[in-house]
CSV table of C-alpha atoms in Angstrom, one decimal:
chain,number,residue,atom,x,y,z
A,17,MET,CA,-23.2,-7.1,6.6
A,18,GLY,CA,-21.6,-10.0,5.0
A,19,SER,CA,-19.6,-12.9,6.3
A,20,TYR,CA,-17.3,-15.6,5.0
A,21,VAL,CA,-15.4,-18.6,6.3
A,22,SER,CA,-11.7,-19.1,5.9
A,23,GLN,CA,-9.7,-21.9,7.6
A,24,LEU,CA,-12.6,-22.8,9.8
A,25,ILE,CA,-13.0,-19.2,11.1
A,26,GLU,CA,-16.2,-17.2,10.3
A,27,TYR,CA,-15.6,-13.5,9.7
A,28,ALA,CA,-18.7,-11.3,10.1
A,29,GLY,CA,-19.1,-7.6,9.6
A,30,ILE,CA,-17.6,-7.3,6.1
A,31,ALA,CA,-19.5,-4.6,4.1
A,32,ASP,CA,-21.9,-5.9,1.5
A,33,GLU,CA,-21.8,-2.6,-0.5
A,34,PHE,CA,-19.4,0.2,-0.9
A,35,PRO,CA,-19.8,3.8,-2.1
A,36,TYR,CA,-20.2,3.8,-5.9
A,37,HIS,CA,-17.9,6.7,-6.8
A,38,PRO,CA,-16.3,7.9,-3.6
A,39,THR,CA,-14.3,11.2,-3.9
A,40,ALA,CA,-13.3,11.9,-0.3
A,41,PHE,CA,-12.2,8.7,1.3
A,42,LYS,CA,-9.3,6.9,3.0
A,43,GLN,CA,-8.3,3.2,3.2
A,44,PHE,CA,-6.2,1.9,6.0
A,45,ASN,CA,-5.5,-1.0,8.3
A,46,VAL,CA,-6.0,-1.3,12.1
A,47,GLN,CA,-3.8,-4.1,13.4
A,48,GLU,CA,-2.6,-5.3,16.8
A,49,THR,CA,-1.6,-8.3,18.8
A,50,VAL,CA,-3.9,-8.8,21.8
A,51,CYS,CA,-3.8,-10.9,24.9
A,52,LEU,CA,-7.0,-12.5,26.3
A,53,PRO,CA,-8.2,-11.0,29.6
A,54,ASP,CA,-6.9,-13.0,32.6
A,55,VAL,CA,-10.5,-14.2,33.5
A,56,LYS,CA,-10.8,-16.0,30.1
A,57,PRO,CA,-9.4,-19.5,29.6
A,58,ASP,CA,-6.8,-20.3,26.9
A,59,ILE,CA,-7.8,-20.7,23.3
A,60,GLU,CA,-8.0,-24.1,21.6
A,61,GLN,CA,-9.5,-22.7,18.3
A,62,ILE,CA,-11.0,-19.4,17.1
A,63,ILE,CA,-14.4,-20.0,15.5
A,64,LYS,CA,-15.8,-16.6,14.7
A,65,VAL,CA,-14.7,-12.9,14.5
A,66,MET,CA,-17.3,-10.2,14.4
A,67,ALA,CA,-16.3,-6.5,13.8
A,68,GLU,CA,-17.9,-3.1,13.2
A,69,VAL,CA,-16.5,0.4,12.6
A,70,VAL,CA,-17.9,3.1,14.9
A,71,ILE,CA,-17.2,6.8,14.1
A,72,ILE,CA,-16.8,8.7,17.3
A,73,SER,CA,-16.0,12.2,16.1
A,74,THR,CA,-15.0,14.3,13.1
A,75,ARG,CA,-13.6,17.7,12.6
A,76,VAL,CA,-12.3,19.8,9.7
A,77,ILE,CA,-8.8,21.3,10.0
A,78,LYS,CA,-6.9,23.7,7.8
A,79,THR,CA,-3.8,22.5,6.0
A,80,PRO,CA,-1.4,23.9,3.4
A,81,GLY,CA,-2.8,24.7,0.0
A,82,THR,CA,-6.1,26.1,-1.2
A,83,ALA,CA,-9.0,24.9,-3.4
A,84,GLU,CA,-7.9,27.4,-6.1
A,85,ASN,CA,-4.2,26.6,-5.8
A,86,PRO,CA,-3.7,23.0,-4.4
A,87,ILE,CA,-0.3,21.8,-3.3
A,88,VAL,CA,0.7,18.5,-4.9
A,89,SER,CA,2.8,16.0,-3.0
A,90,LEU,CA,5.4,13.7,-4.6
A,91,GLU,CA,2.9,10.9,-4.4
A,92,GLY,CA,0.4,13.0,-6.4
A,93,GLN,CA,-2.0,13.8,-3.6
A,94,LYS,CA,-3.6,17.3,-3.8
A,95,LEU,CA,-3.7,19.3,-0.6
A,96,THR,CA,-6.7,21.7,-0.9
A,97,GLY,CA,-6.4,23.4,2.4
A,98,ARG,CA,-8.8,21.2,4.4
A,99,LYS,CA,-8.7,17.8,6.0
A,100,LEU,CA,-11.3,15.9,7.8
A,101,ILE,CA,-10.0,14.2,11.0
A,102,VAL,CA,-11.9,11.1,11.7
A,103,GLU,CA,-11.7,9.4,15.1
A,104,GLY,CA,-13.4,6.1,15.8
A,105,GLU,CA,-12.9,2.5,16.9
A,106,VAL,CA,-13.1,-1.0,15.6
A,107,ARG,CA,-15.3,-3.0,18.0
A,108,GLN,CA,-14.5,-6.7,17.8
A,109,LYS,CA,-15.8,-9.9,19.3
A,110,ILE,CA,-13.7,-13.1,19.0
A,111,GLU,CA,-15.6,-16.3,19.7
A,112,TYR,CA,-13.4,-19.3,20.5
A,113,VAL,CA,-13.4,-22.8,21.9
A,114,ALA,CA,-11.6,-23.0,25.2
A,115,ASP,CA,-8.6,-25.3,25.7
A,116,GLU,CA,-10.2,-27.2,28.5
A,117,PRO,CA,-12.0,-30.5,28.9
A,118,SER,CA,-15.5,-29.0,28.6
A,119,GLN,CA,-14.6,-27.2,25.4
A,120,ALA,CA,-17.0,-24.4,26.3
A,121,VAL,CA,-17.3,-21.4,23.9
A,122,TYR,CA,-16.2,-18.0,25.1
A,123,VAL,CA,-16.2,-14.5,23.6
A,124,ALA,CA,-13.5,-11.9,24.1
A,125,HIS,CA,-14.3,-8.2,23.3
A,126,PHE,CA,-11.7,-5.8,22.0
A,127,ASN,CA,-12.2,-2.1,21.0
A,128,ILE,CA,-9.3,-0.6,19.0
A,129,PRO,CA,-9.3,3.2,18.6
A,130,PHE,CA,-8.1,4.8,15.4
A,131,SER,CA,-7.5,8.3,14.1
A,132,ASN,CA,-7.1,9.1,10.5
A,133,TYR,CA,-7.8,11.8,8.0
A,134,ILE,CA,-9.4,12.4,4.6
A,135,VAL,CA,-8.2,15.2,2.3
A,136,LEU,CA,-11.3,17.1,1.3
A,137,GLY,CA,-11.8,17.9,-2.4
A,138,GLU,CA,-11.6,21.3,-4.1
A,139,ASN,CA,-15.4,21.6,-4.1
A,140,TYR,CA,-15.7,21.3,-0.2
A,141,ILE,CA,-17.6,24.3,1.2
A,142,PRO,CA,-16.3,25.3,4.7
A,143,GLY,CA,-19.0,24.8,7.4
A,144,CYS,CA,-20.8,22.2,5.2
A,145,ASN,CA,-22.0,19.1,7.2
A,146,LEU,CA,-20.2,15.9,6.1
A,147,ILE,CA,-21.6,12.4,6.6
A,148,VAL,CA,-18.8,9.9,7.4
A,149,THR,CA,-19.3,6.2,7.0
A,150,GLY,CA,-16.9,3.4,7.9
A,151,TYR,CA,-16.8,0.1,5.9
A,152,ILE,CA,-14.9,-3.0,6.8
A,153,GLU,CA,-13.3,-4.4,3.6
A,154,ASP,CA,-11.5,-7.4,5.2
A,155,ILE,CA,-10.7,-9.0,8.5
A,156,PHE,CA,-7.8,-11.4,9.3
A,157,VAL,CA,-7.0,-13.1,12.6
A,158,LYS,CA,-4.3,-15.5,13.6
A,159,GLN,CA,-3.9,-17.4,16.8
A,160,ILE,CA,-0.3,-17.0,18.0
A,161,ASP,CA,-0.6,-19.2,21.1
A,162,GLY,CA,-3.1,-20.0,23.8
A,163,ARG,CA,-3.4,-16.4,24.9
A,164,TYR,CA,-2.4,-14.1,22.1
A,165,ILE,CA,-4.1,-13.2,18.8
A,166,PHE,CA,-3.0,-11.1,15.9
A,167,LYS,CA,-5.8,-9.1,14.3
A,168,ASN,CA,-5.9,-6.9,11.2
A,169,VAL,CA,-9.0,-5.1,9.9
A,170,THR,CA,-8.9,-3.2,6.5
A,171,ILE,CA,-11.2,-0.2,6.6
A,172,LEU,CA,-12.6,2.4,4.2
A,173,ILE,CA,-13.9,5.6,5.6
A,174,ASN,CA,-15.9,7.8,3.2
A,175,ALA,CA,-17.1,11.4,3.6
A,176,GLU,CA,-20.0,12.8,1.6
């Protein structure tokens, strides 16, 4: 996993490598504004964000269209009769300096659930096992005030 620093915040968990020619994939953002737990002191400055994607479950569902006769949406997406539902979560740790005289370092943990889908290609064979992998493409955080943080994680999920 890679990391980079931007505006004095280190971002860790960014994927170093991505699938070479993915055919069944989806890109999306998971974003939210969170409040620190009551037991944690206020934030003076965020110093590090660590994130990982965990796939919890997958299942194939039937949709309109068939592999032989796909339905094409106005956006150009082909519905082939099968979608892979992917449920998971983004697990994040935010390390920060407390807004107190000791300036101790604290870590707050956040797990954000997500559910998304991947349209399976025309060559998908029903009952075939799929390997689903999640990749973090980008992470962004912004401290709103002493208790609130805005977070956005850009994710790629790939099925092979």
